[in-house]
Coordinates of C-alpha atoms in Angstrom, one line a residue:
X1 CA 59.8 47.0 38.6
X2 CA 57.9 50.3 38.2
X3 CA 59.5 50.9 34.8
X4 CA 58.5 47.4 33.7
X5 CA 55.0 47.9 34.9
X6 CA 54.8 51.2 33.1
X7 CA 56.0 49.6 29.8
X8 CA 53.4 46.8 30.2
X9 CA 50.6 49.3 31.0
X10 CA 51.2 51.8 28.2
X11 CA 53.1 54.4 30.4
X12 CA 50.8 54.2 33.5
X13 CA 51.2 52.6 36.8
X14 CA 49.2 49.4 37.3
X15 CA 46.1 49.6 39.5
X16 CA 46.0 46.9 42.1
X17 CA 43.0 44.6 41.9
X18 CA 43.1 43.3 45.5
X19 CA 43.0 39.7 44.8
X20 CA 40.2 39.9 42.1
X21 CA 40.6 37.1 39.5
X22 CA 41.1 37.9 35.9
X23 CA 37.8 36.6 34.7
X24 CA 35.7 38.4 37.3
X25 CA 34.6 41.3 35.0
X26 CA 33.9 38.9 32.1
X27 CA 30.7 37.3 33.4
X28 CA 28.3 39.6 31.5
X29 CA 29.1 42.6 29.3
X30 CA 26.4 44.8 30.7
X31 CA 27.7 44.4 34.3
X32 CA 31.4 45.0 33.6
X33 CA 31.5 48.6 34.9
X34 CA 30.0 47.8 38.2
X35 CA 32.1 44.7 38.8
X36 CA 35.3 46.6 38.0
X37 CA 34.4 49.3 40.5
X38 CA 33.6 46.8 43.2
X39 CA 37.0 45.1 42.5
X40 CA 38.8 48.4 42.8
X41 CA 37.0 49.2 46.0
X42 CA 38.0 45.8 47.5
X43 CA 41.5 46.4 46.3
X44 CA 41.6 49.8 48.1
X45 CA 40.3 48.2 51.2
X46 CA 43.0 45.6 51.1
X47 CA 45.7 48.3 50.6
X48 CA 44.6 50.2 53.8
X49 CA 44.4 47.1 55.9
X50 CA 47.6 45.7 57.6
X51 CA 49.6 43.9 55.1
X52 CA 53.1 42.4 54.8
X53 CA 56.0 44.9 55.0
X54 CA 56.2 47.3 52.1
X55 CA 59.1 47.2 49.8
X56 CA 61.1 50.3 49.4
X57 CA 60.0 50.5 45.7
X58 CA 57.0 52.7 46.6
X59 CA 54.1 50.3 46.2
X60 CA 52.0 52.1 48.8
X61 CA 52.0 55.6 47.0
X62 CA 51.3 53.8 43.6
X63 CA 48.3 52.0 45.2
X64 CA 47.1 55.2 46.8
X65 CA 47.4 57.1 43.6
X66 CA 45.4 54.5 41.7
X67 CA 42.7 54.5 44.5
X68 CA 42.4 58.3 44.3
X69 CA 41.8 58.0 40.5
X70 CA 39.2 55.3 40.9
X71 CA 37.2 57.0 43.6
X72 CA 35.2 59.3 41.3
X73 CA 34.2 56.3 39.1
X74 CA 33.1 54.2 42.1
X75 CA 29.3 53.4 42.3
X76 CA 27.3 52.7 45.4
X77 CA 26.4 49.0 45.9
X78 CA 23.4 48.1 43.8
X79 CA 21.3 45.0 43.7
X80 CA 22.2 42.4 41.0
X81 CA 20.6 43.4 37.7
X82 CA 21.2 45.1 34.4
X83 CA 23.0 48.4 34.4
X84 CA 21.9 51.3 32.1
X85 CA 24.9 51.5 29.8
X86 CA 25.3 52.1 26.2
X87 CA 26.0 49.2 23.8
X88 CA 29.5 50.1 22.6
X89 CA 32.5 48.3 21.4
X90 CA 33.8 47.8 24.9
X91 CA 31.0 45.2 25.4
X92 CA 32.0 43.6 22.2
X93 CA 35.6 43.3 23.3
X94 CA 34.6 41.9 26.7
X95 CA 32.4 39.4 25.1
X96 CA 35.4 38.1 23.1
X97 CA 37.4 37.9 26.3
X98 CA 34.5 36.3 28.1
X99 CA 34.6 33.3 25.7
X100 CA 38.1 32.5 27.0
X101 CA 37.1 32.9 30.6
X102 CA 36.6 29.8 32.8
X103 CA 33.2 28.1 32.4
X104 CA 32.8 27.0 36.0
X105 CA 31.5 30.3 37.3
X106 CA 28.6 30.2 39.7
X107 CA 25.0 30.7 38.6
X108 CA 24.5 33.9 40.6
X109 CA 25.9 36.1 37.9
X110 CA 29.0 37.6 39.7
X111 CA 32.3 35.7 40.1
X112 CA 33.4 35.0 43.6
X113 CA 36.5 36.9 44.8
X114 CA 39.6 35.0 45.0
X115 CA 40.7 34.4 48.6
X116 CA 43.5 36.6 49.8
X117 CA 46.9 35.1 49.9
X118 CA 47.8 33.4 53.2
X119 CA 49.9 35.3 55.8
X120 CA 53.0 33.3 55.1
X121 CA 53.0 34.1 51.4
X122 CA 56.0 36.3 50.6
X123 CA 55.5 39.9 49.8
X124 CA 57.2 39.6 46.5
X125 CA 54.8 37.0 45.2
X126 CA 51.8 39.1 46.4
X127 CA 53.2 42.2 44.6
X128 CA 53.6 40.0 41.4
X129 CA 49.9 38.9 41.6
X130 CA 48.7 42.5 42.0
X131 CA 50.8 43.5 39.0
X132 CA 49.3 40.9 36.8
X133 CA 45.8 41.8 37.7
X134 CA 46.4 45.5 37.2
X135 CA 48.1 44.9 33.9
X136 CA 45.1 43.0 32.5
X137 CA 42.7 45.8 33.6
X138 CA 45.0 48.4 32.1
X139 CA 45.3 46.6 28.8
X140 CA 41.5 46.5 28.6
X141 CA 41.3 50.3 29.3
X142 CA 44.1 51.0 26.7
X143 CA 42.5 49.1 23.9
X144 CA 39.0 50.4 24.5
X145 CA 40.2 53.9 24.6
X146 CA 42.4 53.8 21.5
X147 CA 41.0 51.1 19.1
X148 CA 37.3 50.6 20.0
X149 CA 36.1 54.1 20.5
X150 CA 33.5 53.9 17.6
X151 CA 30.1 53.0 18.9
X152 CA 27.8 50.5 17.2
X153 CA 24.6 51.6 15.5
X154 CA 21.7 51.7 18.0
X155 CA 18.8 49.5 17.2
X156 CA 15.6 51.3 16.3
X157 CA 12.5 50.1 18.3
X158 CA 10.2 48.1 16.0
X159 CA 6.7 49.4 15.4
X160 CA 4.4 47.1 17.2
X161 CA 1.1 47.6 15.5
X162 CA -0.1 44.1 16.4
X163 CA 1.5 41.4 18.6
X164 CA 2.9 38.4 16.9
X165 CA 2.9 34.9 18.4
X166 CA 5.2 31.9 18.3
X167 CA 5.1 28.6 20.0
X168 CA 6.5 29.5 23.5
X169 CA 5.8 33.1 23.8
X170 CA 4.9 36.5 22.4
X171 CA 7.3 38.0 19.8
X172 CA 7.1 41.4 18.0
X173 CA 5.6 41.2 14.4
X174 CA 7.6 41.5 11.2
X175 CA 8.6 45.0 10.2
X176 CA 8.2 44.7 6.4
X177 CA 4.5 44.3 6.3
X178 CA 2.9 44.3 2.8
X179 CA 1.8 47.7 1.7
X180 CA -1.6 48.5 0.3
X181 CA -1.9 49.6 -3.3
X182 CA -3.2 53.0 -2.3
X183 CA -0.1 53.5 -0.1
X184 CA 2.2 52.5 -3.0
X185 CA 0.3 54.9 -5.3
X186 CA 0.6 57.8 -2.8
X187 CA 4.3 57.1 -2.4
X188 CA 4.8 57.1 -6.2
X189 CA 2.8 60.3 -6.6
X190 CA 4.8 62.0 -3.9
X191 CA 8.1 60.9 -5.4
X192 CA 7.3 61.7 -9.1
X193 CA 4.8 64.5 -8.7
X194 CA 2.3 62.8 -11.0
X195 CA -1.3 62.4 -10.2
X196 CA -3.3 59.2 -11.2
X197 CA -6.5 59.9 -13.1
X198 CA -8.9 57.1 -13.2
X199 CA -10.6 56.4 -16.6
X200 CA -14.0 57.9 -17.1
X201 CA -17.0 55.7 -16.3
X202 CA -18.0 55.5 -20.0
X203 CA -14.7 53.8 -20.9
X204 CA -15.3 50.9 -18.5
X205 CA -17.1 47.8 -19.8
X206 CA -20.8 48.0 -20.0
X207 CA -21.9 44.7 -21.2
X208 CA -20.4 42.2 -18.9
X209 CA -22.4 39.4 -20.3
X210 CA -20.3 38.9 -23.4
X211 CA -17.0 40.5 -22.5
X212 CA -14.3 38.0 -21.3
X213 CA -12.9 39.1 -18.0
X214 CA -9.4 37.7 -18.6
X215 CA -9.0 40.0 -21.7
X216 CA -10.3 43.0 -19.8
X217 CA -8.0 42.4 -16.9
X218 CA -4.9 42.0 -19.1
X219 CA -5.4 44.8 -21.6
X220 CA -8.1 47.2 -20.7
X221 CA -7.0 48.2 -17.2
X222 CA -4.2 50.7 -16.8
X223 CA -0.8 49.9 -15.5
X224 CA -0.2 50.1 -11.7
X225 CA 0.7 53.4 -10.3
X226 CA 4.3 52.2 -9.4
X227 CA 5.1 51.5 -13.1
X228 CA 5.7 54.1 -15.8
X229 CA 2.6 55.1 -17.6
X230 CA 1.9 54.0 -21.2
X231 CA 2.6 56.2 -24.1
X232 CA -0.3 57.6 -26.2
X233 CA 0.6 55.3 -29.1
X234 CA 0.9 52.2 -27.0
X235 CA -2.4 52.9 -25.2
X236 CA -4.2 53.4 -28.5
X237 CA -2.7 50.2 -29.9
X238 CA -3.7 48.2 -26.8
X239 CA -7.2 49.7 -26.9
X240 CA -7.6 48.7 -30.5
X241 CA -6.3 45.2 -29.9
X242 CA -8.6 44.9 -26.9
X243 CA -11.7 46.0 -28.9
X244 CA -10.9 43.5 -31.6
X245 CA -10.5 40.6 -29.1
X246 CA -13.8 41.6 -27.4
X247 CA -15.6 41.8 -30.7
X248 CA -14.4 38.3 -31.6
X249 CA -15.4 37.0 -28.2
X250 CA -18.8 38.6 -28.6
X251 CA -19.4 37.0 -32.0
X252 CA -18.2 33.6 -30.7
X253 CA -20.3 33.7 -27.6
X254 CA -23.4 34.9 -29.5
X255 CA -22.9 32.1 -32.1
X256 CA -22.6 29.5 -29.3
X257 CA -25.6 30.9 -27.5
X258 CA -27.7 30.7 -30.7
X259 CA -26.5 27.2 -31.2
X260 CA -27.5 26.1 -27.7
X261 CA -30.9 27.7 -28.1
X262 CA -31.4 25.9 -31.4
X263 CA -30.4 22.6 -29.8
X264 CA -32.7 23.2 -26.9
X265 CA -35.6 24.1 -29.2
X266 CA -35.1 21.0 -31.2
X267 CA -34.9 18.9 -28.1
X268 CA -38.1 20.5 -26.6
X269 CA -39.8 19.9 -30.0
X270 CA -38.6 16.3 -30.1
X271 CA -39.9 15.7 -26.6
X272 CA -43.2 17.1 -27.4
X273 CA -43.4 15.0 -30.6
X274 CA -42.4 11.9 -28.5
X275 CA -45.1 12.7 -25.9
X276 CA -47.8 13.1 -28.5
X277 CA -46.7 10.0 -30.5
X278 CA -46.7 7.9 -27.3
X279 CA -50.3 8.7 -26.7
X280 CA -51.1 7.6 -30.3
X281 CA -49.0 4.5 -30.1
X282 CA -50.5 3.4 -26.7
X283 CA -54.2 4.3 -27.3
X284 CA -54.5 3.7 -31.1
X285 CA -51.8 1.6 -32.7
X286 CA -50.8 -1.1 -30.2
X287 CA -54.4 -2.1 -29.5
X288 CA -55.0 -2.5 -33.2
X289 CA -51.5 -3.7 -34.2
X290 CA -52.4 -6.1 -37.0
X291 CA -54.8 -3.7 -38.8
X292 CA -52.7 -0.5 -38.5
X293 CA -49.1 -1.6 -38.7
X294 CA -49.0 -1.3 -42.6
X295 CA -50.9 2.0 -42.8
X296 CA -49.2 5.1 -44.1
X297 CA -49.7 7.1 -40.9
X298 CA -48.1 4.4 -38.8
X299 CA -45.1 4.1 -41.2
X300 CA -44.6 7.9 -41.0
X301 CA -44.7 7.8 -37.2
X302 CA -42.3 4.8 -37.3
X303 CA -39.8 6.7 -39.4
X304 CA -39.7 9.6 -37.0
X305 CA -38.6 7.2 -34.2
X306 CA -40.4 5.2 -31.6
X307 CA -41.1 6.6 -28.1
X308 CA -38.7 4.9 -25.6
X309 CA -41.7 3.8 -23.4
X310 CA -43.2 1.7 -26.3
X311 CA -40.0 0.8 -28.2
X312 CA -39.4 -2.6 -26.7
X313 CA -43.1 -3.6 -27.2
X314 CA -43.1 -2.5 -30.9
X315 CA -39.8 -4.3 -31.5
X316 CA -41.2 -7.6 -30.1
X317 CA -44.3 -7.3 -32.2
X318 CA -42.3 -6.4 -35.4
X319 CA -39.7 -9.1 -35.0
X320 CA -42.3 -11.7 -34.1
X321 CA -41.9 -15.1 -32.5
X322 CA -41.6 -17.6 -35.4
X323 CA -39.5 -20.0 -33.2
X324 CA -42.4 -20.2 -30.6
X325 CA -40.0 -19.7 -27.7
X326 CA -41.6 -19.4 -24.3
X327 CA -40.2 -18.1 -21.0
X328 CA -40.2 -21.6 -19.7
X329 CA -37.9 -22.8 -22.6
X330 CA -35.6 -19.9 -21.8
X331 CA -35.3 -21.1 -18.2
X332 CA -34.5 -24.6 -19.4
X333 CA -31.6 -23.4 -21.6
X334 CA -30.4 -21.0 -19.0
X335 CA -30.1 -23.8 -16.4
X336 CA -28.3 -25.9 -18.9
X337 CA -25.8 -23.1 -19.5
X338 CA -25.2 -22.7 -15.8
X339 CA -24.5 -26.4 -15.5
X340 CA -21.9 -26.2 -18.3
X341 CA -20.3 -23.1 -16.8
X342 CA -19.9 -25.1 -13.5
X343 CA -18.5 -28.1 -15.2
X344 CA -16.0 -25.9 -17.2
X345 CA -14.9 -24.1 -14.1
X346 CA -14.2 -27.4 -12.3
X347 CA -12.6 -29.6 -15.0
X348 CA -11.4 -27.6 -17.9
X349 CA -8.3 -25.4 -18.2
X350 CA -8.1 -22.1 -20.1
X351 CA -6.4 -23.8 -23.1
X352 CA -8.9 -26.5 -23.3
X353 CA -11.7 -23.9 -23.3
X354 CA -10.1 -22.0 -26.2
X355 CA -9.7 -25.2 -28.2
X356 CA -13.3 -26.2 -27.5
X357 CA -14.6 -22.8 -28.4
X358 CA -12.7 -22.9 -31.7
X359 CA -14.1 -26.2 -32.7
X360 CA -17.3 -26.3 -34.8
X361 CA -18.6 -29.6 -33.5
X362 CA -19.2 -28.3 -30.0
X363 CA -20.3 -24.6 -30.2
X364 CA -21.7 -24.8 -26.7
X365 CA -18.1 -24.7 -25.5
X366 CA -18.0 -21.0 -26.4
X367 CA -19.8 -20.2 -23.2
X368 CA -16.5 -19.2 -21.7
X369 CA -15.7 -16.9 -24.6
X370 CA -18.8 -14.8 -23.6
X371 CA -17.0 -13.5 -20.5
X372 CA -14.2 -12.1 -22.7
X373 CA -16.6 -10.2 -24.9
X374 CA -19.1 -8.9 -22.3
X375 CA -16.5 -6.5 -20.8
X376 CA -16.1 -4.9 -24.2
X377 CA -19.9 -4.2 -24.6
X378 CA -20.7 -0.5 -24.3
X379 CA -17.7 0.2 -22.0
X380 CA -18.7 3.8 -21.6
X381 CA -22.0 2.8 -19.9
X382 CA -20.3 0.7 -17.2
X383 CA -23.5 -1.3 -16.7
X384 CA -22.5 -4.5 -18.6
X385 CA -19.1 -4.8 -17.1
X386 CA -18.4 -7.1 -14.1
X387 CA -20.1 -5.7 -11.1
X388 CA -22.6 -3.8 -13.2
X389 CA -26.4 -4.2 -12.9
X390 CA -26.8 -5.9 -16.3
X391 CA -23.6 -8.0 -16.4
X392 CA -25.2 -11.2 -15.1
X393 CA -28.4 -10.6 -17.2
X394 CA -26.4 -10.2 -20.4
X395 CA -24.3 -13.3 -19.6
X396 CA -27.5 -15.3 -19.0
X397 CA -29.1 -14.3 -22.3
X398 CA -26.0 -15.1 -24.4
X399 CA -25.3 -18.4 -22.5
X400 CA -28.9 -19.6 -23.0
X401 CA -28.7 -18.8 -26.7
X402 CA -25.4 -20.8 -27.2
X403 CA -27.2 -23.8 -25.6
X404 CA -30.4 -23.2 -27.7
X405 CA -28.4 -22.8 -31.0
X406 CA -25.2 -24.9 -30.7
X407 CA -24.9 -24.8 -34.5
X408 CA -24.4 -21.0 -34.3
X409 CA -22.9 -20.7 -30.9
X410 CA -21.5 -17.4 -29.8
X411 CA -20.0 -15.0 -32.3
X412 CA -18.3 -11.7 -31.5
X413 CA -20.8 -8.9 -32.0
X414 CA -23.8 -10.8 -30.5
X415 CA -23.3 -9.1 -27.1
X416 CA -24.1 -5.6 -28.5
X417 CA -27.4 -6.9 -30.0
X418 CA -28.4 -8.6 -26.8
X419 CA -27.4 -5.6 -24.8
X420 CA -29.7 -3.2 -26.8
X421 CA -32.6 -5.6 -26.3
X422 CA -31.9 -5.9 -22.6
X423 CA -32.1 -2.1 -22.3
X424 CA -35.6 -2.1 -23.8
X425 CA -37.1 -5.5 -22.8
X426 CA -37.5 -7.9 -19.9
X427 CA -35.0 -10.8 -19.6
X428 CA -37.2 -13.5 -21.1
X429 CA -38.7 -11.1 -23.8
X430 CA -35.2 -10.0 -24.7
X431 CA -34.1 -13.7 -25.2
X432 CA -37.2 -14.4 -27.4
X433 CA -36.5 -11.3 -29.6
X434 CA -32.8 -12.0 -29.7
X435 CA -33.3 -15.6 -30.9
X436 CA -35.9 -14.7 -33.6
X437 CA -33.9 -11.7 -34.8
X438 CA -30.8 -13.8 -35.3
X439 CA -32.9 -16.3 -37.2
X440 CA -33.5 -13.9 -40.1
X441 CA -31.8 -14.9 -43.3
X442 CA -29.3 -12.0 -43.3
X443 CA -28.2 -12.3 -39.7
X444 CA -28.1 -16.1 -39.9
X445 CA -25.8 -15.9 -43.0
X446 CA -23.4 -13.5 -41.2
X447 CA -23.3 -15.2 -37.9
X448 CA -22.9 -18.6 -39.4
X449 CA -20.2 -17.1 -41.6
X450 CA -21.9 -18.3 -44.8
X451 CA -19.4 -16.9 -47.3
X452 CA -21.5 -17.4 -50.4
X453 CA -24.5 -15.7 -48.9
X454 CA -22.4 -12.8 -47.6
X455 CA -20.8 -12.2 -51.0
X456 CA -24.4 -12.0 -52.5
X457 CA -25.3 -9.4 -50.0
X458 CA -22.1 -7.4 -50.7
X459 CA -22.9 -7.6 -54.5
X460 CA -26.4 -6.3 -54.0
X461 CA -25.0 -3.5 -51.8
X462 CA -22.6 -2.5 -54.6
X463 CA -25.4 -2.3 -57.1
X464 CA -27.2 0.4 -55.1
X465 CA -23.9 2.0 -54.2
X466 CA -23.0 2.6 -57.8
X467 CA -26.5 3.8 -58.5
X468 CA -26.6 6.4 -55.7
X469 CA -22.9 7.5 -55.2
X470 CA -21.1 6.9 -58.5
X471 CA -18.1 9.2 -57.7
X472 CA -17.4 7.6 -54.4
X473 CA -18.0 4.1 -55.9
X474 CA -15.3 4.7 -58.5
X475 CA -13.0 6.1 -55.8
X476 CA -13.4 3.0 -53.7
X477 CA -12.8 0.8 -56.8
X478 CA -9.6 2.7 -57.6
X479 CA -8.2 1.6 -54.2
X480 CA -9.9 -1.9 -54.4
X481 CA -11.8 -1.2 -51.3
X482 CA -14.5 -3.9 -51.0
X483 CA -17.6 -3.6 -48.9
X484 CA -16.6 -6.4 -46.5
X485 CA -14.0 -4.1 -45.0
X486 CA -16.6 -1.9 -43.3
X487 CA -20.0 -3.7 -43.8
X488 CA -19.2 -6.7 -41.6
X489 CA -18.9 -4.8 -38.4
X490 CA -22.0 -2.7 -39.2
X491 CA -24.1 -5.8 -39.9
X492 CA -22.8 -7.9 -37.1
X493 CA -23.7 -5.3 -34.4
X494 CA -26.6 -3.7 -36.3
X495 CA -24.8 -0.3 -36.0
X496 CA -25.1 -0.4 -32.2
X497 CA -21.3 -0.3 -31.9
X498 CA -20.6 2.1 -34.7
X499 CA -23.2 4.8 -34.0
X500 CA -24.3 6.6 -30.7
X501 CA -26.7 4.4 -28.8
X502 CA -29.8 6.7 -29.2
X503 CA -29.1 7.0 -33.0
X504 CA -28.6 3.2 -33.2
X505 CA -32.0 2.7 -31.6
X506 CA -33.7 4.8 -34.1
X507 CA -32.0 2.8 -36.9
X508 CA -33.3 -0.3 -35.1
X509 CA -36.8 1.2 -35.2
X510 CA -36.9 1.5 -39.0
X511 CA -35.0 -1.9 -39.3
X512 CA -37.8 -3.6 -37.5
X513 CA -40.2 -2.0 -40.0
X514 CA -38.3 -2.5 -43.3
X515 CA -36.2 -5.5 -42.6
X516 CA -32.6 -6.2 -43.8
X517 CA -33.0 -3.7 -46.7
X518 CA -32.7 -0.8 -44.2
X519 CA -29.4 -2.1 -42.9
X520 CA -27.7 -1.6 -46.3
X521 CA -29.7 1.6 -46.9
X522 CA -28.3 3.0 -43.7
X523 CA -24.7 2.0 -44.8
X524 CA -25.3 4.0 -48.0
X525 CA -26.6 7.0 -46.0
X526 CA -23.4 7.0 -43.9
X527 CA -21.3 7.1 -47.1
X528 CA -23.4 9.9 -48.6
X529 CA -23.1 11.9 -45.3
X530 CA -19.3 11.8 -45.4
X531 CA -18.8 11.6 -49.2
X532 CA -16.8 14.8 -49.5
X533 CA -14.4 13.7 -46.7
X534 CA -14.0 10.2 -48.1
X535 CA -13.1 11.4 -51.6
X536 CA -10.0 13.1 -50.1
X537 CA -8.8 10.0 -48.4
X538 CA -6.7 7.0 -49.4
X539 CA -7.3 3.3 -48.6
X540 CA -5.9 3.3 -45.1
X541 CA -7.6 6.4 -43.9
X542 CA -11.0 5.3 -45.5
X543 CA -10.8 2.1 -43.6
X544 CA -9.9 3.7 -40.3
X545 CA -12.6 6.4 -40.8
X546 CA -15.4 3.9 -41.5
X547 CA -14.3 1.6 -38.7
X548 CA -14.7 4.4 -36.1
X549 CA -17.2 7.0 -37.2
X550 CA -17.3 10.5 -35.7
X551 CA -19.2 10.7 -32.4
X552 CA -20.9 14.0 -33.2
X553 CA -23.1 12.5 -35.9
X554 CA -26.8 13.5 -35.5
X555 CA -30.0 11.7 -36.3
X556 CA -31.4 14.5 -38.4
X557 CA -28.4 14.6 -40.7
X558 CA -28.1 10.9 -41.0
X559 CA -31.8 10.2 -41.7
X560 CA -31.9 13.0 -44.2
X561 CA -29.1 11.3 -46.1
X562 CA -30.8 7.9 -45.7
X563 CA -34.0 9.3 -47.1
X564 CA -32.1 10.6 -50.2
X565 CA -30.9 7.1 -51.0
X566 CA -33.1 5.4 -53.6
X567 CA -33.3 1.6 -53.2
X568 CA -34.2 1.0 -56.9
X569 CA -32.1 -0.1 -59.8
X570 CA -33.7 -0.2 -63.2
X571 CA -37.1 -0.3 -61.5
X572 CA -35.9 -3.1 -59.3
X573 CA -36.1 -3.0 -55.6
X574 CA -33.7 -4.6 -53.1
X575 CA -35.5 -7.9 -52.9
X576 CA -35.7 -8.2 -56.7
X577 CA -31.9 -7.4 -57.2
X578 CA -31.0 -9.9 -54.5
X579 CA -33.2 -12.6 -56.0
X580 CA -31.7 -12.1 -59.4
X581 CA -28.2 -12.4 -57.9
X582 CA -29.3 -15.6 -56.2
X583 CA -30.7 -16.9 -59.5
X584 CA -27.6 -16.0 -61.5
X585 CA -25.5 -17.8 -58.9
X586 CA -27.5 -21.0 -59.2
X587 CA -27.2 -21.0 -62.9
X588 CA -23.5 -20.4 -62.7
X589 CA -23.2 -23.4 -60.4
X590 CA -25.1 -25.6 -62.9
X591 CA -22.9 -24.5 -65.7
X592 CA -19.7 -25.2 -63.8
X593 CA -20.9 -28.6 -62.4
X594 CA -19.0 -31.6 -63.8
X595 CA -20.8 -33.6 -66.5
X596 CA -22.3 -37.0 -65.5
X597 CA -20.3 -40.0 -66.3
X598 CA -21.7 -42.3 -69.1

């Protein structure tokens, strides 16, 4: 038995554990030394106490020898707590053994000692139990002594410069805190032996007003200290590129600043002219309208544009009221329009409304078509769309007109004319001006879609087109581009859809002064303004360009081009040319009329 125990224990006699279970020393790694000493002390006490008869194999001397060896390592009893031991591989090994230990250990931290065998237990079985316990302890000492002697790396205490916090308690802060640029620079200088020399104050930017900061930050500043420095050639090249970029930026910013100043000066000058002109219109011209409207001074003021405060009043006076419409008459037709809207919403379907609106016999049925076109009127202003402040007002004016002139009804494009009048006049005055304006011969021919009259207007326009812009006229003729492709939209909306609103109002100012002639003169002015561009285009691009004119067109450029257009052909003015075309048309109709039957 001794030989077998020696073989199992690596050549040493087993040390009796005195009834201590195998998993007693596995509860916590840091407490293993104290637990093993207590187990040996209990085992020694059990060996000295009366026990079953000893076998002749010499168990008592072996136990006494083991006790003598264990006495120097014994520790006095200590309260339950952590023991000051080093974190070595023995703890790691015991942790792996602890995972296989029983899980039903008590909460106190130390395993309860296994009760001693009962007195009737045979001595052989007791010796066998002691041998197993001693073998387990000896195996642990053997492996830790031979294979796990290397100690693990001790943890360095973290530098706690500032406490960190988490949800349920205080934790130490992170070790890798971001370093300051100065610290990085000092470390780099200590490692490389180079010293960073800041650029002289004269090299830094002086005029911050015109230098772009992004360019300065990317090129002018030196590289960070933790990167290799630039070579001399690279630094000179970057400096030259930076100077070129800054020079271009300065030129561009100076040019834009001069442009803004010029625009502001023109705007201030225009506002001053408007303020002084308003005084003249209010105090001198409007009180004596009939006597001063045709004077040269008034016509010159008219050409420069009407002040917004008197624009609506001058428009009403210039258009006149040949139809003798009163505000009471407007209310009558408005109530009739509301009744028809109500009847349409109750009895008619959408298809019936479209059929009725397309019929010529009942143009009043086009009331429902107005709703579709109002939403497209000056969409960028958002004041005529549904829910806007002028939506119902525009609807009322257009609806009342369709009931007032059922022979004309509603035609697409009327909404823009009515909207411009509503922006400058009261509701009833806007309706009166709208009805009288559409009663003019040119507007009536277009809105009633009188093809013969429309062709005469186009022919008169081409006469002055050829007279003023012969190159562009031949270019259009080469592509068979007729005036109806671009003039219809301009005339139907009186340029309020094609031009910016403020410029369109100034066109309206002179249109109220000169009549229909100025509408075609404005068209020739637009063609003259973009003549060089149109000469480089083909049919498709010309049509697209004239349908949607550029938005950056200014009143000064346009009116300078309009002033350069001469509305005379062979000493004939617009009215004379148009009258001769009408006369030629009548004579042609007589020549082509069938001969009377005999």
